[in-house]
Structure formats: C-alpha cells, structure tokens
Amino acid sequence: MVINIKYKIVAKYIRNKILKGDWFLGMKIPSHRKLAEQFNVNRVTIIKSIELLESEGFIFTKKGSGTYVNDYLNYRSTLNNWSHTMEWSAKSRSEYTVQLINKLETDSNYIHISKGELGKDLIPENKLQQAMISVSKYIGDLSFGYNNGYGYLNLRKLIAQRLQKDGIDISFENILITSGALHAIQLLITGFLSQNSTIFINTPSYIESTHAFDGFHMKKLRIPYTNLHNFKKIIDNYSHTTEGALYIEPTFNNPTGKSLSTETKKDIMKYCQTHNIPVIEDDIYRDLYFTPKPNSSIKSLDKNGSVIHISSFSKSVAPALRIGWIAASEKVIEQLADIRMQSDYGSSILSQMVIYELLKNGDFDAHVTHLRKMLKDKRDYMLAILNQHFSHIANWTVPEGGFFIWVTFNKNINIKQVFFDLINKENILINPGYIYGSKDNTIRLSFAYETEENIQTALIQIKRYANQYINN
Ligand SMILES: Cc1ncc(COP(=O)(O)O)c(C=O)c1O
C-alpha cells in the first residue's frame, strides 16, 4: 500500500473517533509513537495524518505537550460537506512546498532562480507573432468544430518526420498530440497503465514533484539515476508480482541535468522487452544540447513498440502553448485517442497550428540553434558564480544541456528553512531538492529563466542563508 493512502486511513480512524464522540473536546489523543505502532506505519505517516486533521480543525497540537481534540463542531460549520469527499478522490494534492512554488511562480515580485522555463529573452517572440498571424489567416477556412482525439493531422505529420530524422521508425499514425508532456503522462495513467501497477521511476525526478503516479493504487519504486545500470535487480524483485512500467528521463534529467549512456539505454530496452514492461521515455529536453547531439533516444532502439516516447514544445518554445506529443504503437495511440475523447476532445487546435507554422517555415530550427547557444552562455555564467562563491560549501553538476544545475551542499543544511527565509525575507524562490525525491542537501538552480543580474543576486543570498542554517 502506498504512503498517501496509509496516512488517510489513520486520519479517517482519528476523525471517526472524534465524530462519534469517543474522543471529545480537549482530550489528548494517543502519541505519534502509539499510533505508529497501532497502524504499523512510520512516524512520517502519522505526522502527515495529524497535519491533515489539524488543517481540518479536528485537532490541535500544543508544543511540547501533545495533540488534543479541538472544538471541531464550531470549526466544521465553516467547512462544506465536500472536504471529506475530496480527500478520497483518485488524486491527492501536491506537497505544501510544491503548492507554494506553484502559487508564487507567476509572481513577478520574486526572483525565480529555479524556474523550469525559458526567460523572456529566450522565447522566440517575433517568430511566434509571425506564426500567429499566419494562423489567423486560416480562420474561415477551417471548421472551428471539435477535432478528433489524435490532434491536428498536419502537425502529427511534421512531428513524425522530425522523429524519423532522429532514427525513430514511425509515421503520423503513431503520434497523438497532447496538451504538454505532463498531460501525456496523465493520459497514459488513465488510458494505458493498469491500476495497481508498479511504476519504476528514476530518482531524483521531476515526476516526484507532480504526484502524477500517486493514485489509482499505483506504487512507485525508485531507481537512483546514478545507479540505473543496476535497474534490473530492482525491477526483478517486483515485476513478477504485478504489472509494471518504467518512467525514465534519459536526456538532461530534471533536476540533475544528467543523461544515460547508450549502453544503459540498450540494456533497458532489451530487459524491458523481454519482461514485457512498457518504457515511458520522457525526452523533453532533448533539443537543448550544448555539445554534439545527445545519443539516440530509447525509442529509436525500439523495434517492437515497447517504448512510449513523450515530449513537448514547452521547453524549446513556450509552455503557454501547451502542446506536446506521444509517439507509440498504433494500437496504443488508438486507445489513447479514444480515451481522450472522453475527457477534453483534444488540445487547442489554434496552439497546434501555431507550432505547425513554426516547424513548417524553418523558424523552429533557427530558433533552437540560437537558443542552445544562449542557454550555454547562461549556464557558463551561473557556473562562474558558483565557482566564485560556492566552491567551499557545495558541489554541482555541469549539465551538457537543458536548464538545470543541481547543487549539493557539503554540510547538512536545513534546506526547508532556507527555502522559506528566501521567500519571506528576500523574495527569492528556489526549488529544494526534496520535492524531487532527494534526501540530500540539494537545490535545483535554473539558468534558463532569470537575467544575469538576478542570477548573481539570488546565488549570493542562497549562500548567505545556507551558511546560516548549517545543522550541527
Ligand atoms: C522532465 C519533464 N517532463 C515533463 C514536464 C512537463 O512539461 P509540459 O509543460 O510539456 O507539460 C517537465 C516540466 O518541467 C519536465 O521537466
């Protein structure tokens, strides 16, 4: 059973006790230790359930004394009847840190030193405007009705051609247009993966921050990115008992910037084919390389349709367009297109046409060539500051592409405190490593979004607060 279900079960037990009057106002509830023993769970699970019930007003904690039943009747009158229903929905809410990041990420009063998108200077503004003018000329020609679940045919054809150039043996029939790569993953979860399946994910990973695979009774098993050559052992222990799938970011992993070797990719391909484990290859940063092109995608090694390749234009053009794709076998695409028609009837046709125009007239290629150079310069700028200010307190990756530098502090630092202080006192937003499943003293930095001046300001403040919150 996954942790997010367990804490709900404990919370439900306590809530019922209070609602039935077994536990009454002012009464001290059993200690964390006792509850953990009773439910055979760890203390983190108990803390999560206590936090949930506190937020619902059922209980309150007196520092150093314990947890007590609250005046919940009074509090309950301020709640509507749906809060309990929502709690048992198929998906649960993000961690508090992620909710806060999501909330502040669009606030221009902050310096966004971890943000995973292109800054204003890197978005192809003029080219996008031109593409939009071209699209506006279609109005009247095309029927502004519902599209099918597969997406805009012309765009599917162009994406298929581009993937063929990358060594992937497919046609437009293998392509489905999505509203971004995350949507592609959600579509696979609802329309392709079995409920109860075990999802093997590389860690640390972007996907941990989204909770995408939490729900539908799925279980996540983590394979350390640096140890992926060892993936067989980990999968072997579980894959016989349940349906499984492997989610992997082979190129410029978010957040570490690392990539897989060709040998590891071949191994993954061979092993997963033999064991009938689908591979979901999230290759969203592939175009953003600073050295020669990355090695072949896993999909290009796939001869029998075991790999589902997903990507999008969010990182190379603009996330606002919300256009991505899935490349998979025709059977899978057909099923997903059908499921798609049950949810939203397809992505915005206007956005699809804008991307189509950019690709068709060569503007996309010209832009990405320029972008690679600009991103590399910004990476070098950030690295220079890190070398100047952080060499005694941290080490970091030197990414060969993508947006991110992964910083690991040498000492044990209270990263959560650094995160909150930077927000509250300096208007700086960082992404702490723990939201990506990292236990170490890590943060993700992005050189893609901010100006050089803001990069410098933010890094100096991060250093100041990191030094302040060294745990002894
Ligand atoms: C690895 C990875 N996959 C998927 C996404 C989501 O991309 P999209 O905007 O296309 O949904 C991101 C965005 O940060 C990402 O880093």
Coordinates of C-alpha atoms and ligand atoms in Angstrom, one line a residue:
M1 CA 0.0 0.0 0.0
V2 CA 1.4 3.5 -0.8
I3 CA 2.1 6.0 1.8
N4 CA -0.5 8.6 0.7
I5 CA -3.3 6.0 1.3
K6 CA -1.9 5.0 4.7
Y7 CA -2.0 8.4 6.2
K8 CA -5.6 8.9 5.0
I9 CA -6.6 5.7 6.8
V10 CA -5.0 6.8 10.0
A11 CA -6.7 10.3 9.6
K12 CA -10.0 8.6 9.0
Y13 CA -9.7 6.5 12.1
I14 CA -9.0 9.6 14.3
R15 CA -11.7 11.6 12.6
N16 CA -14.3 8.9 13.2
K17 CA -13.3 8.6 16.8
I18 CA -14.0 12.4 17.2
L19 CA -17.1 12.4 15.1
K20 CA -18.6 9.5 17.1
G21 CA -17.8 11.3 20.4
D22 CA -15.4 8.6 21.5
W23 CA -12.7 11.2 21.7
F24 CA -14.0 14.5 22.9
L25 CA -13.1 18.2 23.1
G26 CA -9.8 18.8 25.0
M27 CA -8.9 15.1 25.2
K28 CA -5.3 14.2 24.4
I29 CA -5.1 11.8 21.6
P30 CA -2.6 8.8 21.6
S31 CA 1.1 9.8 20.9
H32 CA 2.6 9.5 17.5
R33 CA 4.6 6.5 18.6
K34 CA 1.5 4.6 19.8
L35 CA -0.4 5.4 16.6
A36 CA 2.5 4.4 14.5
E37 CA 2.6 1.0 16.4
Q38 CA -1.2 0.6 16.2
F39 CA -1.2 1.1 12.4
N40 CA 2.2 -0.5 11.7
V41 CA 3.4 2.6 9.9
N42 CA 6.3 5.0 10.3
R43 CA 6.1 8.3 12.2
V44 CA 6.2 10.4 9.0
T45 CA 2.8 8.8 8.0
I46 CA 1.4 9.7 11.4
I47 CA 2.7 13.3 11.1
K48 CA 1.0 13.6 7.7
S49 CA -2.3 12.5 9.1
I50 CA -2.0 14.8 12.1
E51 CA -1.3 17.7 9.7
L52 CA -4.3 16.9 7.7
L53 CA -6.6 16.7 10.7
E54 CA -5.2 20.0 12.0
S55 CA -5.9 21.7 8.7
E56 CA -9.5 20.3 9.0
G57 CA -9.8 21.7 12.5
F58 CA -10.3 18.4 14.3
I59 CA -7.3 18.5 16.5
F60 CA -4.5 21.0 17.6
T61 CA -1.0 20.5 18.9
K62 CA 0.4 22.1 22.0
K63 CA 4.2 22.4 21.6
G64 CA 6.0 20.0 23.9
S65 CA 2.7 18.6 25.3
G66 CA 0.8 16.6 22.7
T67 CA -2.1 16.7 20.3
Y68 CA -5.7 17.4 21.5
V69 CA -9.2 17.2 20.2
N70 CA -10.3 20.6 19.0
D71 CA -13.7 22.4 19.1
Y72 CA -14.4 20.8 15.8
L73 CA -18.2 21.4 15.8
N74 CA -17.5 25.1 15.8
Y75 CA -14.9 24.7 13.1
R76 CA -17.0 22.4 11.0
S77 CA -19.7 24.9 10.5
T78 CA -17.1 26.8 8.3
L79 CA -16.5 23.8 6.1
N80 CA -18.7 22.5 3.4
N81 CA -19.6 18.8 3.1
W82 CA -17.2 18.1 0.3
S83 CA -13.9 18.2 2.1
H84 CA -14.1 14.5 3.1
T85 CA -15.3 13.5 -0.3
M86 CA -12.4 15.4 -2.0
E87 CA -9.9 13.7 0.3
W88 CA -10.7 10.3 -1.1
S89 CA -10.6 11.5 -4.8
A90 CA -8.4 9.5 -7.1
K91 CA -5.6 12.0 -7.0
S92 CA -4.3 13.8 -3.8
R93 CA -3.0 17.3 -3.6
S94 CA 0.7 18.3 -4.0
E95 CA 3.1 18.6 -1.1
Y96 CA 2.8 22.0 0.6
T97 CA 6.2 23.2 -0.8
V98 CA 5.1 22.4 -4.3
Q99 CA 1.7 24.2 -3.8
L100 CA 3.6 27.2 -2.6
I101 CA 6.1 27.1 -5.5
N102 CA 3.1 26.8 -8.0
K103 CA 1.4 29.7 -6.4
L104 CA 4.5 32.1 -6.4
E105 CA 5.8 31.0 -9.7
T106 CA 3.7 33.5 -11.6
D107 CA 4.5 36.4 -9.2
S108 CA 6.9 38.8 -10.9
N109 CA 7.9 40.3 -7.5
Y110 CA 10.1 37.2 -6.9
I111 CA 13.5 36.2 -8.4
H112 CA 12.8 32.8 -9.9
I113 CA 16.2 31.1 -9.7
S114 CA 14.9 27.6 -10.1
K115 CA 12.1 28.1 -12.7
G116 CA 11.9 25.4 -15.4
E117 CA 11.1 27.6 -18.3
L118 CA 12.6 30.0 -20.8
G119 CA 13.0 33.6 -19.7
K120 CA 11.6 36.4 -21.8
D121 CA 14.9 36.9 -23.6
L122 CA 14.8 33.3 -24.9
I123 CA 11.2 33.0 -26.0
P124 CA 11.0 33.4 -29.9
E125 CA 8.7 36.4 -29.6
N126 CA 8.8 37.6 -33.2
K127 CA 8.7 34.2 -34.7
L128 CA 5.7 33.3 -32.5
Q129 CA 3.9 36.5 -33.6
Q130 CA 4.5 35.7 -37.3
A131 CA 3.2 32.2 -36.7
M132 CA 0.1 33.6 -35.0
I133 CA -0.5 36.0 -37.9
S134 CA -0.3 33.1 -40.3
V135 CA -2.7 31.0 -38.2
S136 CA -5.2 33.9 -38.1
K137 CA -5.5 33.6 -41.9
Y138 CA -6.9 30.1 -41.5
I139 CA -10.0 31.4 -39.8
G140 CA -12.9 30.8 -42.0
D141 CA -11.0 28.1 -44.0
L142 CA -11.1 25.5 -41.3
S143 CA -14.1 24.3 -39.5
F144 CA -13.9 25.6 -35.9
G145 CA -15.5 22.5 -34.6
Y146 CA -14.3 19.7 -32.5
N147 CA -11.1 17.9 -33.6
N148 CA -10.6 14.1 -33.2
G149 CA -8.6 12.7 -30.3
Y150 CA -5.4 12.3 -32.3
G151 CA -4.7 16.0 -33.0
Y152 CA -4.0 18.3 -36.0
L153 CA -3.0 16.0 -38.8
N154 CA -0.5 18.4 -40.4
L155 CA 1.3 18.7 -37.1
R156 CA 1.3 15.0 -36.5
K157 CA 2.9 14.5 -39.9
L158 CA 5.6 17.1 -39.2
I159 CA 6.4 15.7 -35.8
A160 CA 6.6 12.2 -37.2
Q161 CA 9.1 13.4 -39.9
R162 CA 11.3 15.1 -37.3
L163 CA 11.3 11.9 -35.2
Q164 CA 12.2 9.8 -38.2
K165 CA 15.3 12.1 -38.7
D166 CA 16.2 11.2 -35.2
G167 CA 16.2 7.5 -36.1
I168 CA 12.7 6.6 -34.8
D169 CA 10.8 4.4 -37.2
I170 CA 7.3 5.8 -37.2
S171 CA 4.6 7.6 -39.2
F172 CA 1.9 10.1 -38.3
E173 CA -0.3 7.3 -37.2
N174 CA 2.0 6.7 -34.2
I175 CA 1.6 10.3 -33.0
L176 CA -1.0 11.8 -30.7
I177 CA -0.9 15.5 -29.8
T178 CA -1.3 16.3 -26.1
S179 CA -1.6 19.5 -24.0
G180 CA 2.0 19.1 -22.9
A181 CA 4.2 16.3 -21.7
L182 CA 2.6 16.1 -18.2
H183 CA -0.8 15.7 -19.9
A184 CA 0.8 12.9 -21.9
I185 CA 1.7 11.2 -18.7
Q186 CA -1.8 11.7 -17.2
L187 CA -3.3 10.3 -20.4
L188 CA -1.1 7.2 -20.1
I189 CA -2.1 6.8 -16.5
T190 CA -5.8 6.9 -17.2
G191 CA -5.8 5.2 -20.6
F192 CA -2.9 2.8 -20.8
L193 CA -1.4 1.7 -17.5
S194 CA -3.1 -0.8 -15.3
Q195 CA -4.4 0.3 -11.9
N196 CA -2.4 -1.3 -9.1
S197 CA 0.7 -1.3 -11.3
T198 CA 4.2 -0.7 -10.1
I199 CA 5.9 2.3 -11.7
F200 CA 9.7 2.3 -11.6
I201 CA 11.0 5.8 -11.8
N202 CA 14.4 7.3 -12.0
T203 CA 15.2 9.4 -8.9
P204 CA 15.6 12.3 -8.3
S205 CA 13.0 13.1 -10.8
Y206 CA 10.7 15.9 -12.0
I207 CA 7.8 13.4 -11.7
E208 CA 8.1 13.2 -7.9
S209 CA 7.1 16.9 -7.7
T210 CA 3.9 16.3 -9.6
H211 CA 2.5 13.3 -7.8
A212 CA 1.5 12.0 -11.2
F213 CA 1.8 8.4 -10.3
D214 CA 0.3 8.7 -6.9
G215 CA -3.3 7.5 -7.1
F216 CA -5.1 4.7 -8.9
H217 CA -3.5 2.3 -6.4
M218 CA -0.2 2.6 -8.2
K219 CA 3.0 2.0 -6.4
K220 CA 6.2 3.9 -7.1
L221 CA 9.7 2.3 -6.9
R222 CA 12.7 4.5 -7.2
I223 CA 15.8 3.7 -9.2
P224 CA 18.7 6.1 -8.4
Y225 CA 19.7 7.9 -11.6
T226 CA 23.4 7.3 -10.9
N227 CA 22.7 3.6 -10.5
L228 CA 20.5 3.0 -13.5
H229 CA 22.8 0.3 -14.8
N230 CA 21.6 -1.7 -11.8
F231 CA 17.9 -1.3 -12.6
K232 CA 17.5 -5.0 -13.4
K233 CA 18.0 -6.0 -9.8
I234 CA 15.4 -3.6 -8.6
I235 CA 12.8 -4.4 -11.2
D236 CA 13.4 -8.2 -10.9
N237 CA 12.3 -8.1 -7.2
Y238 CA 8.9 -6.7 -8.1
S239 CA 7.9 -7.1 -11.7
H240 CA 6.7 -10.7 -11.3
T241 CA 4.1 -9.9 -8.8
T242 CA 2.4 -7.0 -10.5
E243 CA 2.0 -5.1 -13.8
G244 CA 4.8 -2.6 -14.2
A245 CA 6.1 0.3 -16.3
L246 CA 9.3 2.2 -16.3
Y247 CA 9.3 6.0 -16.4
I248 CA 12.6 7.5 -17.4
E249 CA 14.1 10.8 -18.3
P250 CA 17.1 9.8 -20.4
T251 CA 18.4 13.2 -21.5
F252 CA 19.3 16.1 -19.2
N253 CA 17.3 14.8 -16.3
N254 CA 15.2 17.3 -14.4
P255 CA 16.6 18.2 -11.8
T256 CA 20.2 16.8 -12.1
G257 CA 20.9 17.6 -15.8
K258 CA 22.4 14.1 -16.2
S259 CA 21.9 11.7 -19.2
L260 CA 22.0 8.0 -19.7
S261 CA 24.7 6.2 -21.7
T262 CA 23.9 4.3 -24.9
E263 CA 24.8 1.0 -23.1
T264 CA 22.3 1.7 -20.3
K265 CA 19.6 2.6 -22.8
K266 CA 20.3 -0.6 -24.8
D267 CA 20.1 -2.6 -21.6
I268 CA 16.9 -1.0 -20.6
M269 CA 15.4 -1.7 -24.0
K270 CA 16.4 -5.3 -24.0
Y271 CA 15.4 -6.1 -20.5
C272 CA 12.0 -4.3 -20.7
Q273 CA 11.2 -6.0 -24.0
T274 CA 12.0 -9.4 -22.6
H275 CA 9.9 -8.8 -19.5
N276 CA 7.1 -7.0 -21.3
I277 CA 7.5 -3.8 -19.3
P278 CA 6.5 -0.7 -21.2
V279 CA 9.1 2.1 -21.1
I280 CA 7.8 5.7 -20.9
E281 CA 10.6 7.8 -22.2
D282 CA 10.2 11.5 -21.3
D283 CA 12.6 13.2 -23.6
I284 CA 11.5 16.8 -23.2
Y285 CA 15.0 18.4 -23.0
R286 CA 16.5 16.5 -26.0
D287 CA 16.7 19.5 -28.4
L288 CA 18.6 21.7 -25.8
Y289 CA 22.1 20.3 -26.0
F290 CA 25.3 22.4 -25.7
T291 CA 27.8 19.8 -27.1
P292 CA 27.2 17.4 -30.0
K293 CA 23.8 15.9 -30.2
P294 CA 22.7 13.5 -27.4
N295 CA 23.0 9.8 -28.1
S296 CA 20.0 8.0 -29.6
S297 CA 16.7 8.0 -27.8
I298 CA 15.4 4.7 -26.3
K299 CA 12.6 4.9 -28.8
S300 CA 15.0 4.8 -31.7
L301 CA 16.3 1.4 -30.4
D302 CA 12.7 0.1 -30.1
K303 CA 11.8 -2.4 -32.8
N304 CA 8.5 -3.8 -31.5
G305 CA 6.7 -0.9 -29.9
S306 CA 7.7 -1.3 -26.3
V307 CA 8.6 2.3 -25.8
I308 CA 6.2 5.2 -25.4
H309 CA 8.1 8.4 -26.2
I310 CA 6.8 11.7 -24.9
S311 CA 7.9 15.3 -25.3
S312 CA 6.6 18.8 -25.8
F313 CA 7.4 22.3 -27.0
S314 CA 7.2 23.8 -23.5
K315 CA 11.0 23.8 -23.0
S316 CA 12.0 24.8 -26.5
V317 CA 9.3 27.3 -27.4
A318 CA 6.8 28.3 -24.7
P319 CA 4.8 26.3 -22.1
A320 CA 1.9 28.6 -22.6
L321 CA 1.0 26.9 -25.9
R322 CA 0.5 23.6 -24.0
I323 CA 1.5 21.4 -26.9
G324 CA 3.2 18.0 -26.6
W325 CA 3.0 14.6 -28.1
I326 CA 3.1 10.8 -27.5
A327 CA 4.8 8.6 -30.0
A328 CA 3.8 4.9 -29.6
S329 CA 2.5 1.9 -31.4
E330 CA -0.7 2.5 -33.4
K331 CA -2.8 0.3 -31.1
V332 CA -1.8 2.4 -28.0
I333 CA -2.4 5.7 -29.9
E334 CA -5.8 4.5 -31.0
Q335 CA -6.8 3.6 -27.4
L336 CA -5.5 6.9 -26.1
A337 CA -7.3 8.9 -28.8
D338 CA -10.5 7.2 -27.8
I339 CA -9.9 7.9 -24.0
R340 CA -9.0 11.5 -25.0
M341 CA -12.5 12.0 -26.5
Q342 CA -13.9 11.1 -23.1
S343 CA -12.0 13.9 -21.4
D344 CA -11.4 17.0 -23.5
Y345 CA -11.8 16.3 -27.2
G346 CA -8.2 17.3 -27.9
S347 CA -5.8 20.1 -27.4
S348 CA -6.4 23.6 -28.7
I349 CA -6.3 23.5 -32.5
L350 CA -5.0 27.1 -32.6
S351 CA -2.0 26.2 -30.5
Q352 CA -1.3 23.2 -32.6
M353 CA -1.4 25.4 -35.7
V354 CA 1.0 27.9 -34.3
I355 CA 3.5 25.1 -33.6
Y356 CA 2.8 23.7 -37.1
E357 CA 3.6 27.1 -38.7
L358 CA 6.9 27.4 -36.7
L359 CA 8.0 24.0 -37.7
K360 CA 6.9 24.3 -41.4
N361 CA 8.7 27.5 -42.2
G362 CA 12.0 26.5 -40.5
D363 CA 11.6 29.1 -37.7
F364 CA 11.7 26.5 -35.1
D365 CA 15.1 25.1 -36.2
A366 CA 16.6 28.6 -36.5
H367 CA 15.3 29.5 -33.0
V368 CA 16.5 26.3 -31.3
T369 CA 20.0 26.7 -32.8
H370 CA 20.2 30.2 -31.4
L371 CA 18.6 29.0 -28.1
R372 CA 21.3 26.3 -27.5
K373 CA 24.0 29.0 -27.7
M374 CA 22.2 31.4 -25.4
L375 CA 21.5 28.7 -22.8
K376 CA 25.1 27.5 -22.9
D377 CA 26.3 31.1 -22.2
K378 CA 23.8 31.4 -19.3
R379 CA 24.9 28.1 -17.9
D380 CA 28.6 29.3 -18.1
Y381 CA 27.6 32.5 -16.3
M382 CA 25.9 30.6 -13.5
L383 CA 28.9 28.2 -13.2
A384 CA 31.3 31.1 -12.9
I385 CA 29.3 32.5 -10.0
L386 CA 29.1 29.1 -8.4
N387 CA 32.9 28.7 -8.7
Q388 CA 33.5 32.1 -7.2
H389 CA 31.1 31.7 -4.2
F390 CA 30.2 28.1 -3.6
S391 CA 33.3 26.0 -4.0
H392 CA 33.9 25.7 -0.2
I393 CA 30.3 24.8 0.6
A394 CA 28.9 22.8 -2.2
N395 CA 29.5 20.8 -5.4
W396 CA 27.4 20.8 -8.5
T397 CA 26.7 19.2 -11.9
V398 CA 27.9 20.7 -15.1
P399 CA 25.0 19.9 -17.5
E400 CA 25.6 19.4 -21.2
G401 CA 22.1 20.6 -22.0
G402 CA 18.7 21.5 -20.5
F403 CA 18.1 24.2 -17.9
F404 CA 19.4 23.0 -14.6
I405 CA 22.4 22.9 -12.3
W406 CA 22.0 20.5 -9.3
V407 CA 23.7 21.8 -6.3
T408 CA 24.6 19.6 -3.3
F409 CA 25.9 21.2 -0.1
N410 CA 28.8 19.7 1.7
K411 CA 27.2 20.1 5.1
N412 CA 23.9 19.2 6.5
I413 CA 21.7 22.3 5.8
N414 CA 18.1 23.0 6.8
I415 CA 17.0 23.5 3.2
K416 CA 13.4 24.0 4.2
Q417 CA 14.3 26.9 6.4
V418 CA 16.5 28.4 3.6
F419 CA 13.6 28.0 1.2
F420 CA 11.1 29.8 3.5
D421 CA 13.5 32.6 4.5
L422 CA 14.4 33.3 0.9
I423 CA 10.7 33.6 0.1
N424 CA 9.8 35.7 3.1
K425 CA 12.8 37.9 3.5
E426 CA 14.4 38.2 0.1
N427 CA 11.6 37.5 -2.5
I428 CA 13.7 34.7 -4.0
L429 CA 12.1 31.4 -5.0
I430 CA 14.2 28.2 -5.1
N431 CA 13.2 24.6 -5.7
P432 CA 14.5 22.5 -2.8
G433 CA 15.8 19.1 -3.9
Y434 CA 13.4 17.2 -1.6
I435 CA 10.5 17.9 -3.8
Y436 CA 12.2 15.7 -6.5
G437 CA 12.7 12.9 -4.0
S438 CA 16.2 13.8 -3.0
K439 CA 17.2 13.2 0.6
D440 CA 20.4 15.1 0.4
N441 CA 21.2 18.8 0.9
T442 CA 20.3 19.7 -2.6
I443 CA 18.6 22.5 -4.6
R444 CA 17.8 22.9 -8.2
L445 CA 19.0 26.0 -10.0
S446 CA 17.9 27.1 -13.4
F447 CA 20.0 29.3 -15.7
A448 CA 17.1 29.5 -18.3
Y449 CA 14.8 32.0 -16.7
E450 CA 16.4 34.9 -14.9
T451 CA 18.6 37.8 -16.0
E452 CA 22.3 37.6 -15.2
E453 CA 21.9 40.3 -12.6
N454 CA 19.2 38.4 -10.8
I455 CA 21.1 35.1 -11.1
Q456 CA 24.0 36.8 -9.2
T457 CA 21.8 38.4 -6.6
A458 CA 19.9 35.1 -5.9
L459 CA 23.1 33.0 -5.6
I460 CA 24.7 35.3 -3.1
Q461 CA 21.6 35.3 -0.9
I462 CA 21.3 31.5 -1.2
K463 CA 24.9 31.2 0.0
R464 CA 24.2 33.6 2.9
Y465 CA 21.1 31.6 4.1
A466 CA 22.8 28.2 3.5
N467 CA 25.6 29.3 5.8
Q468 CA 23.1 30.4 8.4
Y469 CA 21.2 27.1 8.5
I470 CA 24.0 24.6 8.8
N471 CA 22.8 21.9 11.2
N472 CA 25.4 20.7 13.6
Ligands
LIG1 C1 11.0 16.1 -17.4 C2 9.8 16.8 -17.6 N1 8.7 16.3 -18.1 C3 7.6 16.9 -18.3 C4 7.4 18.3 -18.0 C5 6.1 18.9 -18.2 O1 6.1 19.6 -19.4 P1 4.9 20.2 -20.2 O2 4.9 21.7 -19.9 O3 5.1 19.9 -21.6 O4 3.7 19.5 -19.6 C6 8.5 18.9 -17.4 C7 8.4 20.3 -17.0 O5 9.1 20.8 -16.1 C8 9.7 18.2 -17.2 O6 10.8 18.8 -16.7

